[in-house]
Structures are given as C-alpha cells and as structure tokens.
Coordinates of C-alpha atoms in Angstrom, one line a residue:
M16 CA 118.6 131.6 95.7
S17 CA 115.7 129.4 96.5
I18 CA 115.6 125.8 97.0
S19 CA 114.2 125.4 93.1
K20 CA 117.0 127.0 91.7
D21 CA 120.0 125.8 93.7
R22 CA 118.6 122.2 92.7
I23 CA 121.0 120.8 95.6
W24 CA 120.1 117.5 95.1
M25 CA 122.3 117.4 92.5
K26 CA 125.6 116.5 94.0
Y27 CA 123.9 113.1 94.8
Y28 CA 123.8 111.9 90.7
P29 CA 126.7 110.7 88.2
E30 CA 127.7 113.9 86.4
E31 CA 127.2 112.5 83.1
S32 CA 123.5 112.3 84.0
A33 CA 122.8 115.8 84.4
K34 CA 124.2 116.1 80.9
L35 CA 122.2 113.3 79.1
E36 CA 118.7 114.4 77.2
Q37 CA 115.8 113.4 78.1
P38 CA 113.9 110.9 75.2
K39 CA 111.9 112.1 72.8
K40 CA 109.6 109.4 71.2
T41 CA 106.6 107.2 72.4
A42 CA 106.8 104.4 75.5
Y43 CA 106.8 102.3 73.0
A44 CA 109.8 103.2 71.0
Y45 CA 111.5 104.0 74.0
L46 CA 111.3 100.8 75.1
K47 CA 112.3 98.7 71.7
E48 CA 115.4 101.4 71.5
S49 CA 116.7 100.6 75.3
N50 CA 116.4 96.7 74.6
A51 CA 117.7 97.0 70.9
E52 CA 121.2 95.3 72.1
R53 CA 119.3 92.6 74.4
L54 CA 116.4 91.1 72.4
D55 CA 116.8 87.2 73.6
H56 CA 117.4 88.5 77.6
I57 CA 114.0 87.8 79.4
A58 CA 111.3 90.3 80.0
L59 CA 109.0 88.7 81.7
R60 CA 108.7 85.4 84.6
Y61 CA 105.2 84.5 84.3
Y62 CA 104.1 81.4 86.8
G63 CA 107.2 79.7 84.5
T64 CA 106.3 81.0 81.0
E65 CA 109.5 83.1 79.9
I66 CA 108.9 85.3 77.1
T67 CA 111.6 87.5 75.6
Y68 CA 112.2 90.7 74.8
R69 CA 111.7 89.7 71.2
T70 CA 108.6 87.7 71.3
L71 CA 107.4 90.7 73.5
F72 CA 107.9 92.7 70.6
A73 CA 106.6 90.4 67.8
D74 CA 103.8 90.4 70.4
I75 CA 103.4 93.9 70.4
E76 CA 103.2 94.5 67.2
Q77 CA 100.9 91.7 66.5
C78 CA 98.4 92.8 68.9
A79 CA 98.6 96.2 67.2
A80 CA 97.5 95.1 64.2
A81 CA 95.1 93.6 65.4
F82 CA 93.7 97.1 67.0
A83 CA 94.6 98.2 63.9
A84 CA 92.0 95.8 62.0
L85 CA 89.0 96.3 64.2
G86 CA 89.7 100.0 63.2
V87 CA 91.5 102.0 66.2
Q88 CA 92.7 105.0 65.4
P89 CA 96.1 107.7 66.8
G90 CA 94.0 109.4 69.6
E91 CA 91.2 107.1 70.3
V92 CA 90.6 105.6 73.6
V93 CA 91.2 102.4 74.0
S94 CA 89.1 100.5 77.6
V95 CA 91.4 98.0 79.4
L96 CA 89.8 96.2 82.6
A97 CA 92.5 94.0 82.7
V98 CA 95.2 93.1 85.6
A99 CA 99.3 92.3 84.3
V100 CA 99.0 89.1 82.1
P101 CA 101.5 89.2 79.7
E102 CA 98.4 90.1 77.0
C103 CA 97.5 93.3 78.9
I104 CA 101.5 94.3 78.7
A105 CA 101.6 93.6 75.5
A106 CA 97.9 96.1 74.8
M107 CA 99.1 98.3 76.6
Y108 CA 102.5 99.0 74.2
A109 CA 100.6 98.0 71.0
L110 CA 98.3 100.7 72.0
N111 CA 100.8 103.3 72.2
K112 CA 102.2 102.0 69.3
L113 CA 99.4 103.4 66.5
G114 CA 98.9 106.6 68.8
A115 CA 96.2 105.1 71.0
T116 CA 95.4 105.7 74.8
A117 CA 94.7 102.8 77.1
N118 CA 91.9 103.7 80.0
T119 CA 92.9 101.3 82.3
M120 CA 90.5 100.4 84.9
D121 CA 90.7 98.2 88.6
P122 CA 88.7 94.8 87.6
R123 CA 87.3 95.6 91.2
Q124 CA 85.6 98.2 90.9
D125 CA 82.3 97.7 91.0
K126 CA 80.0 97.2 87.3
D127 CA 78.8 101.0 87.6
S128 CA 82.2 102.8 88.6
I129 CA 83.1 100.2 85.6
S130 CA 80.4 101.7 83.3
R131 CA 81.0 105.1 84.3
M132 CA 84.5 105.2 83.5
T133 CA 84.4 103.6 80.5
R134 CA 81.8 105.8 79.0
E135 CA 83.9 108.6 80.1
S136 CA 86.6 107.4 78.4
G137 CA 84.9 108.0 74.7
S138 CA 86.1 104.8 74.0
R139 CA 84.4 102.6 71.8
F140 CA 86.3 99.1 72.7
L141 CA 86.7 97.2 75.6
V142 CA 89.9 94.3 76.3
V143 CA 89.0 92.5 79.9
M144 CA 89.8 89.8 81.3
D145 CA 87.6 86.6 81.0
V146 CA 86.6 86.9 84.9
A147 CA 85.8 90.0 84.9
F148 CA 83.1 89.8 82.1
A149 CA 79.9 88.3 84.4
K150 CA 80.5 91.2 86.5
I151 CA 79.6 93.8 83.7
E152 CA 77.7 91.7 81.3
P153 CA 74.2 93.5 83.5
V154 CA 75.7 97.1 82.3
L155 CA 77.1 96.3 79.1
S156 CA 74.6 98.3 77.3
K157 CA 75.3 101.4 79.2
M158 CA 78.9 100.8 78.2
A159 CA 78.2 101.2 74.4
Q160 CA 81.3 99.2 73.5
K161 CA 81.5 98.1 69.7
K162 CA 83.5 95.1 70.3
L163 CA 84.8 93.3 73.6
V164 CA 88.6 91.0 73.1
E165 CA 88.3 88.6 76.1
I166 CA 92.1 87.9 77.6
S167 CA 92.9 85.5 80.3
A168 CA 95.5 84.8 82.9
S169 CA 95.9 81.1 81.9
R170 CA 96.9 82.0 78.1
S171 CA 100.8 82.3 78.7
L172 CA 100.8 79.9 81.3
P173 CA 102.6 76.3 81.0
A174 CA 100.5 74.2 79.7
L175 CA 99.9 71.7 82.8
K176 CA 99.4 75.3 85.3
K177 CA 97.1 76.5 82.1
W178 CA 94.8 73.4 82.1
V179 CA 94.6 73.7 86.6
M180 CA 93.7 77.3 86.5
Q181 CA 90.7 76.9 83.4
M182 CA 89.8 74.2 85.5
K183 CA 88.9 76.8 89.1
T184 CA 87.9 79.3 86.8
R185 CA 85.2 79.0 84.3
V186 CA 83.2 81.8 82.8
H187 CA 81.5 81.2 80.7
I188 CA 81.5 84.6 78.2
P189 CA 78.6 84.9 74.8
Y190 CA 81.4 85.1 72.0
G191 CA 80.2 85.7 68.9
K192 CA 80.6 88.3 66.1
N193 CA 81.5 91.3 68.3
I194 CA 83.3 89.6 71.9
L195 CA 86.2 88.1 71.0
T196 CA 88.4 86.0 71.9
W197 CA 92.2 86.5 71.9
D198 CA 93.2 84.7 69.8
K199 CA 90.3 85.0 67.6
F200 CA 91.3 88.8 67.9
L201 CA 94.4 88.6 67.0
T202 CA 93.6 86.3 63.1
L203 CA 92.6 89.6 62.8
G204 CA 95.7 91.4 62.0
A205 CA 97.3 88.5 61.1
G206 CA 99.9 88.8 57.6
C207 CA 99.3 92.6 58.6
T208 CA 102.2 95.1 59.5
V209 CA 101.8 98.4 61.0
G210 CA 104.0 101.4 61.4
D211 CA 104.7 103.6 64.7
A212 CA 102.4 106.6 64.9
P213 CA 104.0 109.9 64.7
Y214 CA 105.5 110.5 68.2
V215 CA 103.6 113.2 69.9
G216 CA 104.8 113.8 73.7
D217 CA 101.7 115.3 75.2
R218 CA 99.8 112.1 73.6
A219 CA 98.7 109.8 76.4
F220 CA 100.2 107.0 77.1
T221 CA 97.3 105.9 79.4
L222 CA 94.5 107.1 81.3
A223 CA 95.5 105.4 85.0
H224 CA 93.0 106.4 87.6
T225 CA 93.6 107.7 91.3
G226 CA 92.2 105.4 94.2
G227 CA 89.7 108.5 94.7
T228 CA 91.3 108.4 98.7
T229 CA 90.9 112.5 98.9
G230 CA 87.4 112.6 96.6
T231 CA 86.2 111.9 93.2
P232 CA 88.1 109.4 91.6
K233 CA 90.0 111.4 88.4
A234 CA 91.6 109.9 85.1
V235 CA 95.0 111.3 85.0
M236 CA 96.5 112.0 81.2
L237 CA 100.2 110.1 81.8
T238 CA 102.3 111.1 78.3
N239 CA 105.0 109.9 75.9
D240 CA 107.0 112.3 78.1
S241 CA 105.6 111.8 81.3
V242 CA 106.1 107.8 81.3
N243 CA 109.2 108.7 79.3
A244 CA 111.0 110.6 81.1
A245 CA 110.2 108.8 85.1
A246 CA 112.1 105.8 83.3
F247 CA 115.1 107.5 82.5
N248 CA 115.7 109.2 86.1
F249 CA 115.9 105.3 87.2
L250 CA 117.6 104.4 84.6
H251 CA 120.1 107.3 84.7
C252 CA 119.8 107.4 88.4
G253 CA 123.3 105.3 89.3
L254 CA 120.9 102.8 91.0
D255 CA 123.0 99.8 91.6
A256 CA 120.9 97.9 88.8
K257 CA 122.0 95.8 85.2
P258 CA 120.2 94.8 83.0
K259 CA 118.9 90.9 83.7
D260 CA 118.4 91.7 87.4
T261 CA 114.7 90.6 88.5
F262 CA 112.1 92.9 89.2
L263 CA 108.9 91.3 91.1
G264 CA 105.8 93.4 89.3
I265 CA 103.1 93.2 92.5
I266 CA 101.4 97.1 92.0
P267 CA 98.6 97.1 89.9
V268 CA 99.2 98.2 85.7
F269 CA 96.1 99.7 86.3
T270 CA 97.7 102.3 88.7
S271 CA 100.0 105.2 88.2
Y272 CA 102.9 103.8 90.3
G273 CA 102.2 100.7 88.6
V274 CA 101.8 101.0 84.9
V275 CA 105.1 103.4 85.3
C276 CA 107.4 102.5 88.1
G277 CA 106.0 98.4 88.0
M278 CA 105.9 98.4 84.3
H279 CA 107.7 100.9 82.5
M280 CA 110.2 101.6 84.3
P281 CA 112.2 97.7 84.5
L282 CA 111.4 96.7 81.2
V283 CA 112.9 100.0 79.9
M284 CA 116.2 99.2 82.5
G285 CA 116.2 95.7 80.8
F286 CA 115.3 93.6 83.8
T287 CA 112.9 90.2 84.5
L288 CA 110.0 91.4 85.1
I289 CA 107.9 89.2 87.3
P290 CA 103.9 90.3 87.0
I291 CA 101.4 89.6 90.0
P292 CA 98.7 89.6 88.1
K293 CA 96.0 89.1 91.8
F294 CA 98.8 90.2 94.5
D295 CA 98.0 89.0 98.0
P296 CA 99.5 90.8 100.3
H297 CA 98.9 88.0 103.0
K298 CA 101.8 85.7 101.1
F299 CA 104.5 88.3 99.9
G300 CA 106.7 86.5 101.6
H301 CA 106.0 83.8 99.8
L302 CA 106.2 85.4 96.2
I303 CA 110.0 86.5 98.0
R304 CA 111.2 83.5 98.7
Q305 CA 109.5 81.9 95.0
F306 CA 111.0 84.3 92.6
K307 CA 113.9 85.6 94.7
P308 CA 113.6 89.0 92.7
N309 CA 117.0 91.8 93.3
H310 CA 114.5 94.7 93.0
M311 CA 111.0 95.9 94.4
I312 CA 108.5 98.4 94.6
S313 CA 105.9 98.3 97.0
T314 CA 102.9 100.4 100.0
P315 CA 104.8 100.6 103.8
A316 CA 101.2 98.6 104.6
F317 CA 102.3 95.4 102.4
Y318 CA 106.0 95.5 103.8
E319 CA 104.0 95.0 107.3
M320 CA 102.9 92.2 106.8
M321 CA 105.9 91.1 104.5
M322 CA 107.2 91.2 107.7
Q323 CA 105.9 88.8 109.8
S324 CA 105.5 86.2 106.9
P325 CA 106.8 82.5 108.2
A326 CA 108.0 82.5 105.3
V327 CA 111.4 85.0 104.8
K328 CA 111.0 84.2 108.8
N329 CA 114.5 83.3 108.9
M330 CA 115.8 84.2 105.1
D331 CA 118.7 85.3 103.8
L332 CA 117.4 88.2 101.7
S333 CA 120.6 89.4 100.2
F334 CA 119.7 88.4 96.9
I335 CA 117.6 91.9 97.4
I336 CA 118.8 94.7 95.6
T337 CA 116.7 97.3 96.1
M338 CA 113.0 97.4 98.5
G339 CA 111.4 100.4 97.4
S340 CA 108.6 102.1 99.1
G341 CA 105.7 104.4 97.9
G342 CA 102.0 104.6 97.9
D343 CA 101.8 105.6 101.0
T344 CA 103.8 107.9 103.7
M345 CA 105.4 105.1 105.7
N346 CA 106.0 106.6 108.9
E347 CA 109.2 106.5 111.0
G348 CA 108.1 103.9 113.4
L349 CA 107.5 101.2 110.5
E350 CA 110.5 102.2 109.0
E351 CA 112.7 101.5 112.2
K352 CA 110.9 98.3 112.6
L353 CA 111.7 97.7 108.8
H354 CA 115.3 98.2 108.9
A355 CA 116.0 95.5 111.7
F356 CA 114.7 93.1 109.5
M357 CA 116.4 94.7 106.6
K358 CA 119.4 94.3 108.7
A359 CA 119.0 90.7 110.5
H360 CA 118.3 89.3 106.5
H361 CA 121.5 90.7 105.0
I362 CA 120.5 93.1 102.1
K363 CA 122.8 95.2 101.4
Y364 CA 120.9 98.9 100.8
P365 CA 118.7 101.0 103.5
L366 CA 114.5 101.3 102.5
A367 CA 113.9 102.9 99.0
Q368 CA 111.5 105.4 100.5
G369 CA 110.4 107.1 97.8
Y370 CA 107.4 110.1 97.2
G371 CA 105.5 110.1 94.6
M372 CA 101.5 111.4 93.0
S373 CA 99.7 109.9 89.9
E374 CA 99.4 113.1 88.6
A375 CA 103.9 113.2 88.9
S376 CA 104.2 110.3 87.3
A377 CA 104.5 108.3 90.1
A378 CA 107.9 109.1 91.0
V379 CA 108.7 112.7 92.4
S380 CA 111.5 111.4 94.6
F381 CA 113.5 108.3 95.9
C382 CA 116.5 107.5 97.8
V383 CA 119.1 105.6 95.8
N384 CA 121.6 102.5 97.4
S385 CA 122.8 104.6 100.6
I386 CA 121.7 107.9 99.5
Y387 CA 119.9 107.9 102.4
K388 CA 118.7 109.9 105.8
K389 CA 115.9 108.4 107.8
G390 CA 112.5 109.5 107.6
S391 CA 112.9 111.2 104.6
V392 CA 111.5 110.3 101.1
G393 CA 114.5 110.8 99.4
I394 CA 115.9 113.5 97.0
P395 CA 114.5 114.4 94.0
S396 CA 114.4 113.0 91.2
L397 CA 117.1 113.1 88.4
C398 CA 115.0 115.0 85.8
T399 CA 112.3 117.0 88.6
T400 CA 112.1 120.2 90.7
V401 CA 110.6 120.0 93.8
S402 CA 110.6 123.0 96.2
I403 CA 108.2 124.3 98.8
F404 CA 105.4 127.0 98.9
D405 CA 103.2 128.7 101.4
P406 CA 99.8 127.7 100.4
D407 CA 98.3 130.7 101.7
T408 CA 100.9 133.2 100.3
G409 CA 102.4 131.6 97.1
R410 CA 105.9 132.5 98.2
E411 CA 109.1 129.5 98.0
L412 CA 109.5 129.4 101.6
D413 CA 113.3 128.4 102.4
Y414 CA 115.1 125.5 103.9
D415 CA 113.9 123.9 106.5
Q416 CA 110.3 125.4 106.4
V417 CA 106.9 123.4 106.4
G418 CA 104.8 123.9 103.6
E419 CA 103.2 122.5 100.7
V420 CA 105.1 120.4 97.7
C421 CA 105.2 120.7 95.0
M422 CA 106.8 120.0 91.9
T423 CA 107.6 120.5 87.8
G424 CA 109.2 118.6 85.5
M425 CA 108.7 116.1 82.7
T426 CA 106.8 114.1 85.0
T427 CA 104.2 116.4 85.2
M428 CA 100.8 114.6 83.7
K429 CA 98.9 116.2 81.0
G430 CA 95.6 117.1 83.3
Y431 CA 93.1 115.0 84.4
Y432 CA 90.9 113.1 81.4
H433 CA 87.8 115.5 80.7
Q434 CA 88.3 118.1 83.6
E435 CA 89.4 121.6 83.2
E436 CA 88.7 122.5 86.5
E437 CA 90.0 120.2 88.9
T438 CA 93.5 120.2 86.3
A439 CA 93.7 124.1 86.9
H440 CA 93.6 123.3 90.6
I441 CA 96.4 121.4 90.9
L442 CA 98.7 122.3 88.0
R443 CA 99.4 125.9 88.3
R444 CA 102.2 128.2 86.1
H445 CA 104.2 130.0 88.7
E446 CA 105.9 132.9 87.7
D447 CA 108.7 131.5 86.4
G448 CA 106.6 130.6 83.9
K449 CA 106.9 126.5 85.1
I450 CA 103.7 124.7 85.3
W451 CA 103.4 122.9 89.3
I452 CA 101.9 120.3 90.8
H453 CA 100.0 121.7 94.2
S454 CA 100.0 118.1 96.1
G455 CA 98.7 118.7 99.1
D456 CA 101.0 117.8 100.9
L457 CA 103.3 119.1 103.3
G458 CA 106.7 118.9 104.0
Y459 CA 110.1 120.4 103.8
M460 CA 113.2 119.9 102.4
D461 CA 116.4 120.1 104.5
R462 CA 120.2 121.9 103.1
D463 CA 121.0 118.5 102.0
G464 CA 118.0 117.9 99.5
F465 CA 116.5 115.9 100.9
L466 CA 112.3 115.9 101.1
Y467 CA 110.9 115.7 103.9
I468 CA 106.3 114.4 103.5
I469 CA 104.5 115.3 107.1
G470 CA 100.7 113.9 105.7
R471 CA 98.1 115.3 103.7
S472 CA 97.0 119.4 104.1
K473 CA 94.0 117.5 104.0
R474 CA 94.2 114.6 106.8
M475 CA 95.5 117.8 109.3
I476 CA 93.3 117.1 112.3
T477 CA 92.2 121.1 113.3
R478 CA 91.3 121.4 117.0
F479 CA 88.7 123.3 118.1
D480 CA 91.2 126.6 119.1
G481 CA 92.8 126.5 115.8
H482 CA 96.0 123.7 116.6
K483 CA 97.0 122.0 113.7
V484 CA 97.2 118.3 114.4
Y485 CA 99.7 116.1 112.0
P486 CA 98.4 112.0 111.9
Y487 CA 102.4 111.8 110.9
H488 CA 103.6 112.1 114.1
L489 CA 101.5 110.3 116.1
E490 CA 101.0 107.4 114.1
S491 CA 105.0 107.4 113.7
M492 CA 105.0 106.9 117.8
V493 CA 102.2 104.2 117.6
C494 CA 103.6 101.9 115.1
A495 CA 107.2 101.6 116.4
M496 CA 105.2 99.6 119.6
P497 CA 106.2 95.7 118.5
Q498 CA 102.5 95.2 120.1
V499 CA 101.5 97.1 116.8
R500 CA 100.9 95.9 113.5
N501 CA 99.1 99.0 111.8
C502 CA 98.4 102.4 113.2
C503 CA 95.5 105.0 111.6
V504 CA 94.7 108.2 113.4
V505 CA 91.8 110.2 112.1
G506 CA 89.7 113.5 113.4
V507 CA 86.6 112.9 116.0
K508 CA 83.9 115.9 116.5
D509 CA 85.3 117.7 120.1
Q510 CA 82.2 116.8 122.3
S511 CA 83.7 119.6 125.0
H512 CA 83.7 122.6 122.2
G513 CA 81.2 124.0 119.1
Q514 CA 83.7 123.2 117.0
G515 CA 87.0 121.5 115.9
D516 CA 88.4 117.4 115.9
E517 CA 90.6 115.6 118.2
P518 CA 93.3 112.6 117.2
L519 CA 91.7 108.9 117.9
V520 CA 94.2 106.2 117.4
L521 CA 93.1 103.7 115.5
V522 CA 95.6 100.4 115.9
E523 CA 95.7 96.7 114.4
L524 CA 98.0 94.7 116.4
A525 CA 100.5 92.1 115.8
E526 CA 100.0 88.3 116.6
G527 CA 99.9 87.9 120.4
A528 CA 99.5 91.2 121.6
E529 CA 96.0 91.7 124.3
S530 CA 94.1 94.8 123.1
S531 CA 93.0 96.3 126.7
A532 CA 97.1 96.5 128.0
T533 CA 98.7 97.3 124.4
C534 CA 95.8 99.8 124.4
R535 CA 96.3 101.2 127.6
T536 CA 100.4 101.1 126.9
I537 CA 99.7 103.7 123.8
Y538 CA 97.3 106.0 125.8
E539 CA 100.2 106.7 128.5
E540 CA 102.9 106.6 126.2
C541 CA 101.2 109.1 124.1
Q542 CA 100.6 111.4 127.2
R543 CA 103.6 111.0 127.9
R544 CA 105.4 111.5 124.6
A545 CA 102.7 113.3 122.3
E546 CA 102.4 117.1 122.8
E547 CA 99.6 118.4 124.9
R548 CA 97.6 119.6 122.0
G549 CA 97.7 116.4 120.3
R550 CA 97.3 113.8 122.5
P551 CA 94.6 111.5 121.3
V552 CA 91.3 111.0 123.0
A553 CA 91.3 107.3 122.8
V554 CA 92.9 104.4 121.6
L555 CA 90.7 101.0 119.9
T556 CA 91.7 98.0 118.5
M557 CA 90.7 96.9 114.5
E558 CA 91.1 93.0 113.5
T559 CA 92.4 94.8 110.7
I560 CA 92.8 98.4 109.1
P561 CA 90.8 98.8 105.8
L562 CA 92.9 99.9 103.0
T563 CA 92.6 100.7 99.5
G564 CA 92.5 98.9 96.5
A565 CA 96.0 100.6 96.3
G566 CA 97.0 99.2 99.2
K567 CA 97.1 102.3 101.8
N568 CA 95.1 102.7 104.7
D569 CA 92.1 104.5 104.0
F570 CA 91.4 107.1 106.3
C571 CA 88.5 108.6 104.0
R572 CA 86.7 105.5 105.3
L573 CA 87.8 105.4 108.7
S574 CA 87.7 109.5 108.7
R575 CA 83.7 108.5 107.8
Q576 CA 83.2 106.0 111.2
F577 CA 84.5 107.5 113.2
H578 CA 84.6 111.0 113.7
E579 CA 80.4 110.8 116.3
Y580 CA 82.8 108.7 117.8
D581 CA 81.3 109.0 121.4
Y582 CA 84.8 109.0 123.5
A583 CA 83.1 110.4 126.5
N584 CA 82.9 107.4 128.4
W585 CA 86.4 105.5 127.4
D586 CA 88.8 104.7 130.0
P587 CA 92.1 104.0 129.3
A588 CA 91.8 101.5 132.3
V589 CA 88.8 99.7 130.7
V590 CA 89.1 99.3 126.5
G591 CA 87.8 97.0 124.4
K592 CA 88.1 95.5 120.9
L593 CA 85.6 97.2 118.3

C-alpha cells in the first residue's frame, strides 16, 4: 500500500460525506442550488447594507443580461480590475452564468502590468473600479478594450456613508459611449432575461493571477469543477458551521485564495459574507470588534498584527468558531503565540491551519474543528489525494519521509492560461493515470494522515558543502520569542568559499523590544539550539518586513536585497538597526 492508496485521513470525515457525488454544474448554478431554501437569508453585509440571497441572484441575473447585451459570448474572457464590492461579486457570477470567464486583476498593480495582463487575456471588455481609472488611463489605448464598465465602492453603501465616500474619492472619468457607469451598464439588459450557458466542467470560472513570489505571475484557470469541489470540501467536512453564520472576507477576490475560500465557499455554505474591499491589516482587530465574525481566513502575517491590536486586547472572542490560516507557511513559533492568544480570548477550537496553492483552488488540506496537530497543516480535503514524492526519481515515498508534496483531485486547475510549457512542468501524469500537481514544496505526512510543510524547495539555502538549510526551522525558533513580531530567513553569499549561501535572519521587532539586545539574544539562541550547519551568520532588524499583495513575507524581494550582504564585520556584540 501507499499514502495515495491508503487515504488514511478519510477516517476523520463523516462516513456519509465520502459517498456524496461532487457537483456537476456551473459555479453559479451550484451557488443557487445550495441556497434555494434560504433566499431571504442575508448573503452580503456591506457596511450597513444587507443583501439577501434573493436580491443577490436578481442582481446577478440583471448583470448577466447587461453583459449579454454588450455581446459577451460563452468562452469569452472579460477583464475585472476590482475588489470585493457587491457589484464585483455579481459580475463574476454573471459572467459564469453566460459561460464567460472573469480575468481578475489587482488594482494595486502598476499600469503596465495591468495592461499586459489585460492584453494577454484577449478580453474585449473591462470592468474597473472608479479609483483605479486614473492609473490605467494612460495605457487605455494599449489595452484595446471595446468598452469599460465602471463600478464604485460607494454604490451599495447606505445613503450617508455613500455621500461621505463620494466626497472623499472624487474621480474624473470621461463617461460616454465606451465608458459606462454601472447603472448605465445595467440598463442595457433592462427587461431581458438570458438563460444559463450549458455546464462545461473544465470551463474557467476565473483567471486568478499568482503572486509571483517564485517567479513571473501566471494566470491560473480555475474551472467550474475546481471551485465547486473546493466549496464542496468545506461544506461536507463536518465543520462546526451553519447557514446564517457570518464570514469576514478580507482576502482579495482577485486571488485564488480569495475567490474560492473568501467568496464562493462561504456563499455556497449559506453564510453571511462581510466583504472588506480594502483590507488594512493594522485595522484587523477593529474589524473583528466591529463585525464579530464566526469564521474567517487570513495569512500568518495578518494574524500576527491582529494579536497586537488594542481593539481585541481584553475582548471575549468566543463568537469565533473558525480562525483559518493559509496563503503562507505559519512557523511553529507564531503558531504557539497565536494559540496562547486564542486560549486567553476563549476561542473554542484550535487554529484551523491549512495549506493550499492557487493551482489547487487554494485549499489542499486544513484542520477541522478539533482535528489538529501542532505544526501540521491538517488533513487533505475530502476530494483531494495528497502524497509525497522523491523530487529526483518521482518515486512515491512512505509516511514520515520528506519529499515534494503533490496532490491530485477535482480542485486541480485546468492549467496556466496560454502557458503550455509552464503548465506541463507543474501538472504531470503519473503511472496511476492521474494528473498530479507538483507543488515545489517540501513536506511529509505522518501515519495519522496529517500533512507537514517544511518549506519551498526554492527557499532552501544550500551551503558550499551541499548541506540544505530549511528557513522554516530557524523562523519557528525566532518567531517563538516574545520580542519578535515577524521573521524571515534568507540566504546570503558565502564569503569564505567560492560557492554556496549562508542563512541570514531578518526580524521585525515587537513593540518595546530593543534592537541590539534582541539581535544578540536571537544570535545566541540560534548558536545554542540550531543545527551546527544551519546557524545564521548574522541577525538584522528591519522596521517592517515587506509583504506581498497576498499578505506573505516577500522573501524574493528580501533575497535580492540581502544576497550580497557583507556579514564579515557583523559583530553580535555591536549590532544596529537597518
């Protein structure tokens, strides 16, 4: 037998769940079917405006009629440069109803990147946030879009809040024949109804662009089947949840993590989604105090900031059922801090640590309720098979052996849009005839079916003697220290040999921690506890460790910045702040 054949983790799931058939319908059809009996429940709570499922579906239908009137066809791509406002959510499902695909993009990107991603998608139409228009206006001719449809974060707000936002965000947009307001756009389909496009399982629901932390960003084709399978996994995993529970949506919908786990999944489960279009991680605690969500997902870096927030310092957080963590590896040091915080604030279940990839519709494994082990990223999801393979030979490894984490199942992407070579590199057919995703992540599975991630193979620091240093181990050790808020370990050029790198520790200090003393303490602790060939050559403090747009430590940027760092004169007795 083998890990992939044993699927030992299935013992944790309700017996009836394993017998259920996965949905064979479009993402929009699955959403409607799941909420057919709760049309008057609240689907979206948007800063005081409550939108029922009945109203949401009516908005989607109206939006679909307008897109059809524009000439959007099945199989077509429409670019969407927007955040999680109700109009954006309606647009994405409306396009899916028509059999079209939303090319979702981050409005924070530079204008040239937005222009490139739009052109590469082949779209004729662009849905754009009003506040992003000024950025793209200089490159509109290059983008070659037939029409633009403008949406505003203020449109669905209550009257007073809407007026205040409009006063704060005055924008000049030359509306006309080819640039339409949202309301003008909707009139195009007035009085019309359009049918649902036939179900095509591998038709893309969205093109979700990767963060580019390990290379050039790519457009991941997430299909009807893949996003529905991810939602199905959560719906039937036995999670302590019920319709009408509230879900805080802070992950951007232009990411795989956000569109699947932050939008489609909570809506399919009948939750009330509280979308936060412009999430400020420094205000995370205030959002929890304001909205009191039952469920949420975030990244480790954002949870670290939340714990520091005065807004939740002495607050009873027992209303929280699920605190899901993903998007980046959480080291054991931060995990210990977070569990202490959760216990002190009366949160019932342990951290729902998870693991995923854009290419696997974001969710590969997760902890469910009390199904948890320290340091693990939980058990594989219901419809996913995970195993460990030797990255050199391709041989499937046994339990507790470290290798490349690979997965197969319905959540698998269709591929990278118009990037066949890159797709062939990550999606490979194994001897069992199945298509497996090769993650590039290193990890192992224990004999209880729990998955552990050590780190990305690309993040490994290789010394001159060939010894591999895993940043995860040092980061866990350092982040456990109360003086440290965040930590990132990168490789610096070995100054004593002709090749190889050595580990460098970069830390962001907790409030009140003194730089020189903390660096000395960290260095001495690493000398005492870390393996001999994995000890850092220096410890430096930074005011803030930079994050990617998805909330991950930007180790690529830090690696470039510090690879040539001269540590020869660094003295643990005399250290300073960068």
